[in-house]
Coordinates of C-alpha atoms in Angstrom, one line a residue:
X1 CA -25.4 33.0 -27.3
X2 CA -22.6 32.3 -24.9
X3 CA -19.5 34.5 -25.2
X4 CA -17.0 32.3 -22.7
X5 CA -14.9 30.5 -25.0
X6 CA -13.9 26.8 -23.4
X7 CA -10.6 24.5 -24.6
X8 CA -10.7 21.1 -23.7
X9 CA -8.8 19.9 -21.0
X10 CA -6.9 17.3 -22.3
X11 CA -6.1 19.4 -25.6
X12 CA -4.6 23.1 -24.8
X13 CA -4.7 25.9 -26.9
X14 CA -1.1 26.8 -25.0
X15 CA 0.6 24.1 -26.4
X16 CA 4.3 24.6 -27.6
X17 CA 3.4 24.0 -31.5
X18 CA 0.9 27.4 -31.6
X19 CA 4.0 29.0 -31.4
X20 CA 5.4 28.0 -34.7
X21 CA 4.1 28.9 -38.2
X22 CA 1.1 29.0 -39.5
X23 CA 1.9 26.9 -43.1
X24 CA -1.9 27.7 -43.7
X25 CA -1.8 31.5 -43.7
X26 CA -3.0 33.7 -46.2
X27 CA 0.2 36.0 -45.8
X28 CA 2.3 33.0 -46.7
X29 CA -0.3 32.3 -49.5
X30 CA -2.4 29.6 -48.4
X31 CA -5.8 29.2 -49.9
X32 CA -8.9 27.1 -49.8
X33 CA -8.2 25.3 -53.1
X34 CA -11.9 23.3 -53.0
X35 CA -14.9 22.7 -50.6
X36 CA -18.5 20.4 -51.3
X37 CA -20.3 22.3 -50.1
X38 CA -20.6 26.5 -48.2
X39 CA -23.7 27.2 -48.5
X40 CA -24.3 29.1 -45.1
X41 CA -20.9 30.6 -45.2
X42 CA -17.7 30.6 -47.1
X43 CA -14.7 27.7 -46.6
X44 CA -12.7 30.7 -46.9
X45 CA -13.5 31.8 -43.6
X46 CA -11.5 29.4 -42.2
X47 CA -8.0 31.1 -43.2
X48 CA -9.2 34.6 -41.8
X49 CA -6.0 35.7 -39.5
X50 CA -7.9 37.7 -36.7
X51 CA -10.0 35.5 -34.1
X52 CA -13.8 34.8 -35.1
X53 CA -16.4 37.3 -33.9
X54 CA -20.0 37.1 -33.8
X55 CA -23.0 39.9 -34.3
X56 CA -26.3 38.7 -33.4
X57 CA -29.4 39.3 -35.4
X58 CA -27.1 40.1 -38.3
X59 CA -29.3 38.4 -40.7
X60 CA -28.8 37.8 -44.7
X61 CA -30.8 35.9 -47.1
X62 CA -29.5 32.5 -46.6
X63 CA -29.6 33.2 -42.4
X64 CA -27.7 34.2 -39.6
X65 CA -24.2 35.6 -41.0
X66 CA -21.4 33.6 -39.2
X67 CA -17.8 34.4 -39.8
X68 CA -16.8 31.0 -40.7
X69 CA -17.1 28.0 -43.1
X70 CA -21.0 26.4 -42.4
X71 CA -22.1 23.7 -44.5
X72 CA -26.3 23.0 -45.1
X73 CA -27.7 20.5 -42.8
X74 CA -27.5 17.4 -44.4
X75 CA -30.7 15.3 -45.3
X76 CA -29.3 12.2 -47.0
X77 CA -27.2 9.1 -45.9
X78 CA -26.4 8.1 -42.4
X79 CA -23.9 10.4 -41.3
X80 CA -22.0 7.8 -39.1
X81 CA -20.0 5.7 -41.4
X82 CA -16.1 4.7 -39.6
X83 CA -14.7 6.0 -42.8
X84 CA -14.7 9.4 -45.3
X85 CA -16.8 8.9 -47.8
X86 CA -18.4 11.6 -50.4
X87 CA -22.2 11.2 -49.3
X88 CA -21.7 10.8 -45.7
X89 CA -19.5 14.3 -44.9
X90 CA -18.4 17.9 -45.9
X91 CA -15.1 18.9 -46.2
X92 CA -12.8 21.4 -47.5
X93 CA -9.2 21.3 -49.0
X94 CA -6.4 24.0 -48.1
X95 CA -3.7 24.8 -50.2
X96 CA -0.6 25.6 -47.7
X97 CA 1.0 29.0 -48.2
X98 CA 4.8 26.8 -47.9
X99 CA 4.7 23.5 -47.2
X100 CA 6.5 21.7 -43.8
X101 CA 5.9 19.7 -41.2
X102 CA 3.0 20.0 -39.6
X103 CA 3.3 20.0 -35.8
X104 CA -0.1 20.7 -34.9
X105 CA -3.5 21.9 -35.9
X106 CA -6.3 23.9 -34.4
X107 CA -9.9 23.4 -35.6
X108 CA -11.7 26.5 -33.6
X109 CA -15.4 26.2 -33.7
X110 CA -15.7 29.7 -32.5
X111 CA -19.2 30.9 -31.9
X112 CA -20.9 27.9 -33.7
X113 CA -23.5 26.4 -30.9
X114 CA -25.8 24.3 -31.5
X115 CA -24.5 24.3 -35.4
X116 CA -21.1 22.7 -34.9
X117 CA -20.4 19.2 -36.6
X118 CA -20.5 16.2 -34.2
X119 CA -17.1 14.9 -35.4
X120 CA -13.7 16.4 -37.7
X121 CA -10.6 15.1 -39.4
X122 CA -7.9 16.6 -40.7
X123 CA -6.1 14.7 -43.7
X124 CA -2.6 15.9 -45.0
X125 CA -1.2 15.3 -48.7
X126 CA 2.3 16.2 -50.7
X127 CA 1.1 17.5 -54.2
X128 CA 4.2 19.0 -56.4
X129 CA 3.4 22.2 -58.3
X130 CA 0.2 24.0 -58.9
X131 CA -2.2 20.9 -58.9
X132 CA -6.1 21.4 -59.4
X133 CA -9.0 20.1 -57.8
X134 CA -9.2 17.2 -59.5
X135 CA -5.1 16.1 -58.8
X136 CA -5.8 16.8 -55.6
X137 CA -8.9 14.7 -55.1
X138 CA -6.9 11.7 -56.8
X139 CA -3.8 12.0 -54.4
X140 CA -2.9 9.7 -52.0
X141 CA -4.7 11.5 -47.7
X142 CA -2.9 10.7 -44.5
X143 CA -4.9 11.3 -41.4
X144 CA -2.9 14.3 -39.3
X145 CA -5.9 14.1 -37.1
X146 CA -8.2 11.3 -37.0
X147 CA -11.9 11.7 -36.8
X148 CA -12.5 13.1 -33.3
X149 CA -15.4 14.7 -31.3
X150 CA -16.0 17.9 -31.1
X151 CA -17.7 20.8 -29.1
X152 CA -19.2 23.9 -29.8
X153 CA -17.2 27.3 -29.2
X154 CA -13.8 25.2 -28.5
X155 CA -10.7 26.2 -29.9
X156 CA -9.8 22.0 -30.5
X157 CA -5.8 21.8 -30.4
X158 CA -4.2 18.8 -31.7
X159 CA -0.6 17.8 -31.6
X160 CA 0.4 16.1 -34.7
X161 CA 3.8 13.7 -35.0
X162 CA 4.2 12.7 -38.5
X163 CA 7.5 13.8 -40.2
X164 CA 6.6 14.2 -43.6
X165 CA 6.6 17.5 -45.5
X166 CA 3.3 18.3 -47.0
X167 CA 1.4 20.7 -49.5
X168 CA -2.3 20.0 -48.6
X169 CA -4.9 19.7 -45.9
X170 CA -8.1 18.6 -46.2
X171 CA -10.7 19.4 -42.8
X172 CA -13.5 16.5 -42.9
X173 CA -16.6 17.4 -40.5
X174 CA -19.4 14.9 -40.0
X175 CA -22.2 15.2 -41.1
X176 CA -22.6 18.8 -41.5
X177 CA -22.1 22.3 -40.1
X178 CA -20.0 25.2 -38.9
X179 CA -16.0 25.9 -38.3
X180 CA -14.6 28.9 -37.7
X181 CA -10.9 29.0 -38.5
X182 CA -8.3 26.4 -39.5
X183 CA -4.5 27.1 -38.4
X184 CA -1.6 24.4 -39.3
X185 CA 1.1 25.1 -37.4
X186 CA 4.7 23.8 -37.9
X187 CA 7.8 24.2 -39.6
X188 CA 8.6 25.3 -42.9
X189 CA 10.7 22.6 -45.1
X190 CA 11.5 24.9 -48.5
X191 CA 12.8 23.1 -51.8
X192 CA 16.4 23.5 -52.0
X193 CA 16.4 23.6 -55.7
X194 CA 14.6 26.9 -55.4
X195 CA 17.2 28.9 -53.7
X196 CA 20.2 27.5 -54.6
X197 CA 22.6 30.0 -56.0
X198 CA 20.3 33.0 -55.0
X199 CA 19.9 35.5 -52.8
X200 CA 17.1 36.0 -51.0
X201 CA 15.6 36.8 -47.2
X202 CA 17.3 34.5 -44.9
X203 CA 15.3 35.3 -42.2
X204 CA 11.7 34.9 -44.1
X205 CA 9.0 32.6 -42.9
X206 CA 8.7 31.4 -46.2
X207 CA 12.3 30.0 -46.3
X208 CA 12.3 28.6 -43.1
X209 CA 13.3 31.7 -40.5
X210 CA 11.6 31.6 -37.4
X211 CA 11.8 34.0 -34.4
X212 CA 12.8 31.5 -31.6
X213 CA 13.2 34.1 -28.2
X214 CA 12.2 37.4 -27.9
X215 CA 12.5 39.7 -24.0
X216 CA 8.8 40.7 -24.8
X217 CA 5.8 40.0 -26.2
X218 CA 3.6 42.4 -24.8
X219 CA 1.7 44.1 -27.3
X220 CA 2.2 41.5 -30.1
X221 CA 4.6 38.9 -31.8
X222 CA 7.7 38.9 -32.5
X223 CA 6.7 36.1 -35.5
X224 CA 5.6 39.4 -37.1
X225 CA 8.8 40.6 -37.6
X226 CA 9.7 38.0 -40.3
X227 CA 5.8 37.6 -41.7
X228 CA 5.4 38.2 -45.1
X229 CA 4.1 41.6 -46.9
X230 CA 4.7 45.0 -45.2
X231 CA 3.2 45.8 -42.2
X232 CA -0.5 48.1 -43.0
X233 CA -0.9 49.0 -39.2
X234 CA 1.4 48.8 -35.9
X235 CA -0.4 46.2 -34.7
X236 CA 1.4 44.0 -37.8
X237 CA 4.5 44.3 -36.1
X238 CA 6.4 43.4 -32.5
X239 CA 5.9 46.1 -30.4
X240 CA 7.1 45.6 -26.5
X241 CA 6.2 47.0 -23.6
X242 CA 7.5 50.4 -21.8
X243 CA 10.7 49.8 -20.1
X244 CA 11.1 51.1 -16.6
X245 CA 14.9 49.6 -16.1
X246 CA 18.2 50.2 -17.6
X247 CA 18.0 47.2 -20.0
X248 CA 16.8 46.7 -23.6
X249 CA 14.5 44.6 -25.8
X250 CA 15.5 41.6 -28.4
X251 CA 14.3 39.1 -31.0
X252 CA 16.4 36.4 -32.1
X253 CA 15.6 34.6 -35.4
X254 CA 17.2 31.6 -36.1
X255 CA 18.2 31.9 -40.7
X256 CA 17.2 29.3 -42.8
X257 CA 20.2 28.1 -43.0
X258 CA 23.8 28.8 -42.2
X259 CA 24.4 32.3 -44.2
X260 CA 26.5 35.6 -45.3
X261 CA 24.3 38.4 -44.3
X262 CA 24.7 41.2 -47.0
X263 CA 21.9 43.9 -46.6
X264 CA 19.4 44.2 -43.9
X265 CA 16.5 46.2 -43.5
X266 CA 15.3 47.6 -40.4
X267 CA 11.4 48.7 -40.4
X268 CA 9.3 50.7 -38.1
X269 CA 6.9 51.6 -40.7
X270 CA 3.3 52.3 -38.4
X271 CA 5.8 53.1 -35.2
X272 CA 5.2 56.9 -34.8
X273 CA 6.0 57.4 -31.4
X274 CA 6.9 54.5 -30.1
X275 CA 9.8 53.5 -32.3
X276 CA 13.0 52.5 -30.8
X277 CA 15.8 55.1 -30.1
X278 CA 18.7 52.6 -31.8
X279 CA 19.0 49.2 -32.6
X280 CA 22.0 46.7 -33.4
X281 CA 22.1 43.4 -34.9
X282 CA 24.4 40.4 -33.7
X283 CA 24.9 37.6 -35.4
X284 CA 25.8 33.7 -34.1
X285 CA 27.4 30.2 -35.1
X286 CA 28.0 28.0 -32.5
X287 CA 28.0 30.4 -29.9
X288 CA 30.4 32.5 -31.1
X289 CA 28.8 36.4 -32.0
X290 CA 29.9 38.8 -34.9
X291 CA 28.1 42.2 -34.8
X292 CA 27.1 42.9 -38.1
X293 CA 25.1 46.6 -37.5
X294 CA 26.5 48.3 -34.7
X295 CA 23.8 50.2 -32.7
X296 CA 22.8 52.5 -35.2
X297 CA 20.3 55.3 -34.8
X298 CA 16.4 54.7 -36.0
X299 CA 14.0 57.0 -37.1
X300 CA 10.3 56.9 -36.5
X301 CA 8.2 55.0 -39.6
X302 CA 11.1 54.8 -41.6
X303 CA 11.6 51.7 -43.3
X304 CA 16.1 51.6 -43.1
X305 CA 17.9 49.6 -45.3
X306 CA 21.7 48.8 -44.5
X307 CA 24.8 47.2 -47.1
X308 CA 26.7 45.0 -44.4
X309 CA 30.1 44.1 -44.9
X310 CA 31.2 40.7 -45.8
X311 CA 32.1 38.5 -42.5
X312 CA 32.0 35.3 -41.2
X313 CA 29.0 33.0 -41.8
X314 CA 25.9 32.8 -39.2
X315 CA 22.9 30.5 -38.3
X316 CA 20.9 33.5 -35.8
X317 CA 20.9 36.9 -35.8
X318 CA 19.5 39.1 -32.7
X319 CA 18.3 42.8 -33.2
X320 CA 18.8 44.7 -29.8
X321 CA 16.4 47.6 -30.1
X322 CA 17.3 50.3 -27.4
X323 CA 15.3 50.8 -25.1
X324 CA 12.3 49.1 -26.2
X325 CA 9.7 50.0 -28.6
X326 CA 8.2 48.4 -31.7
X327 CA 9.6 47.2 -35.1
X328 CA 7.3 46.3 -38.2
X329 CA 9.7 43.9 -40.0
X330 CA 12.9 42.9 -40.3
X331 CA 14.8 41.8 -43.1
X332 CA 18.1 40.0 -43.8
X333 CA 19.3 39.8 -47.4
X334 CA 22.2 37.0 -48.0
X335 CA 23.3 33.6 -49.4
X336 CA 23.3 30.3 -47.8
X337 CA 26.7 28.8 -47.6
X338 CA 27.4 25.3 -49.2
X339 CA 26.9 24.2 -45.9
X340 CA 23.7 26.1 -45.2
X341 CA 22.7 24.5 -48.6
X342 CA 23.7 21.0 -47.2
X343 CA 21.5 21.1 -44.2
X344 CA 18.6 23.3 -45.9
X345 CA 18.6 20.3 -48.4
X346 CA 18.5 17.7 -46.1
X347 CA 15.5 18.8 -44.1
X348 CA 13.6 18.9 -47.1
X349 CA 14.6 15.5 -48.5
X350 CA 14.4 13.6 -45.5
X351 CA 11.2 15.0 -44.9
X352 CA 9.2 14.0 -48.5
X353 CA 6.7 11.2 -49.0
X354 CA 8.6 8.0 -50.3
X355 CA 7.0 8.3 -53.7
X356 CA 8.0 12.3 -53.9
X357 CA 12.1 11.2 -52.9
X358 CA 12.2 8.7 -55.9
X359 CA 10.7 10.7 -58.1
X360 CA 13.3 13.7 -57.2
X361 CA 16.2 11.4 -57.2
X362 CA 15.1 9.6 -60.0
X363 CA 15.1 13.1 -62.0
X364 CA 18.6 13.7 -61.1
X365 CA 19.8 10.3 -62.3
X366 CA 20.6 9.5 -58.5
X367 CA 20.0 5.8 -57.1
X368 CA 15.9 5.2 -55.7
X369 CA 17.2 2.9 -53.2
X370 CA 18.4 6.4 -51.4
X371 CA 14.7 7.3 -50.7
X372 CA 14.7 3.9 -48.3
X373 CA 18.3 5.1 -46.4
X374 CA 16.7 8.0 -44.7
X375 CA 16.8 9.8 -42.8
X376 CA 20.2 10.5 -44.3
X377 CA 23.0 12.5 -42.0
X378 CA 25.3 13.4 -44.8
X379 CA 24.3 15.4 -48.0
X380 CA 26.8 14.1 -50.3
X381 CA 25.3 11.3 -51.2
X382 CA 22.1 13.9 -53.0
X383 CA 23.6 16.7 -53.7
X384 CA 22.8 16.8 -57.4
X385 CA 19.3 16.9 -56.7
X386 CA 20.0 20.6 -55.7
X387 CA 23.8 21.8 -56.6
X388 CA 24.4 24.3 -59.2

């Protein structure tokens, strides 16, 4: 089988949106919700987080073992109707761990030769709640990504420019056969109505943080910093390269919204000996910088936890770690500010499917004709669907 791994040349795998969020990870609590049909292998597969590997001759009682979803070979209808319909195509629906704006997809058919399908789609809905197969089979698919060639062992990138905030994927592959991961990248667009008057993480994934610049990225990725879960090995972490110069390392996460930073916690959990000597935290607004953590001396695995005093508001926050090193999470405990609230909440309702916005303004006794005024630039006119 061949091992080199080829992208297409009119779709990169380097393209800007890979660098974003993966909505569909399992760390974030995606899921594969339903599938027709995974006989060869499971539609689970395709959420794994490390790349796809292969081991020949590694046989079970159903065939070769591929780490991946593989459908049977199909042995009914024509499989070349212009439209998804059940009898003609396998597919498989994702539940996304937070639902946002999808900005790309990657359909990777790793390792799968002369068993990949001929064509894929990838459909995107907006389900509220905790809906089951059956809601979701009834809800209303937009094509993200519409039905396409592929080719075997290709990691297929596809930019994706629809605005709307979704909860749901569904991958389509024609007729049959084998995929080897699914990643849905883009950004995060939280409900407002769950976080207002908490606090919470403002630098999670979940809510919306995202680690925008780093000085290195070596060893691994600074996105690990503000992943969900604890770190189990160093590798679950940022870790940068050995400095030979007088400078330092940095991450900067932009918050989920403008905040009050009140605790932080500094991680470096797995770091034995290769933790940083010191690190500092600086936050921002508008350019303007406030140190909230002076440079304050780390120890090795030790997760550090820090009250912060009460200052002015910020959107970022960048950890300087001194001299360089690696860091297994970082956490910043706050609140949003009314206008952090204001913005948060305009993401997200701007962002929802027509129906969804009437429905939610509807609920809060607010005017429909609202949902057909967006993209709005001013909160006031919606703020009850989220204010205390």
């Amino acid at each position: 089988m061949p091992t080199d791994r080829t992208v297409p040349t009119d779709r990169t795998a380097e393209t800007p949106f890979t660098d974003l969020v993966d909505l569909a990870s399992r760390l974030l609590g995606a899921g594969v919700v339903a599938t027709n049909e995974d006989t060869f292998a499971d539609a689970e597969n395709l959420l794994v987080a490390a790349p796809a590997e292969f081991r020949p001759h590694t046989f079970g009682h159903k065939g070769q073992i591929m780490d991946g979803w593989e459908s049977r070979r199909r042995r009914g209808r024509s499989a070349r109707q212009p439209h998804p319909t059940d009898e003609d195509h396998d597919w498989a629906v994702v539940r996304l761990g937070v639902a946002g704006v999808v900005r790309g997809v990657i359909v990777d058919t790793a390792h799968f030769t002369g068993n990949y399908p001929e064509t894929a789609s990838v459909q995107a809905a907006s389900v509220p709640g905790h809906p089951a197969p059956d809601e979701l089979a009834a809800a209303e698919w937009t094509d993200l990504v519409p039905r396409t060639p592929l080719r075997g062992d290709t990691a297929h990138a596809f930019t994706v420019a629809d605005p709307t905030r979704y909860t749901h994927v569904r991958l389509n592959i024609w007729p049959d056969g084998g995929v080897a991961r699914l990643r849905v990248h883009g950004e995060v667009r939280p409900d407002p109505r769950e976080l207002t008057g908490l606090t919470f993480d403002l630098a999670a994934q979940e809510h919306g943080g995202v680690a925008e610049a780093a000085s290195d990225r070596f060893y691994s990725s600074p996105h690990h910093l503000n992943a969900p879960g604890r770190a189990a090995v160093m590798g679950d972490g940022w870790e940068t390269r050995r400095r030979r110069d007088q400078g330092h390392d940095w991450v900067r996460i932009a918050l989920a919204g403008e905040g009050e930073v009140l605790a932080a916690e500094v991680d470096t959990s797995c770091f034995v000996a290769n933790a940083p000597g010191w690190a500092e935290l600086v936050g921002s607004v508008d350019g303007t910088e406030t140190v909230l953590l002076p440079r304050t001396r780390l120890q090795p695995d030790t997760r550090h936890r820090y009250r912060l005093p009460a200052g002015a508001p910020v959107t970022h926050v960048r950890i300087n770690v001194y001299p360089d090193g690696g860091l297994a999470r970082l956490r910043l405990t706050g609140r949003l500010t009314p206008a952090g609230q204001d913005a948060l909440a305009l993401r997200w309702f701007n962002a929802l499917p027509p129906a969804e916005a009437r429905e939610a303004l509807t609920a809060a006794g607010l005017p429909t004709d609202l949902a057909t005024a967006r993209p709005l630039a001013d909160a006031t006119p919606v703020r009850a669907l989220y204010a205390d």
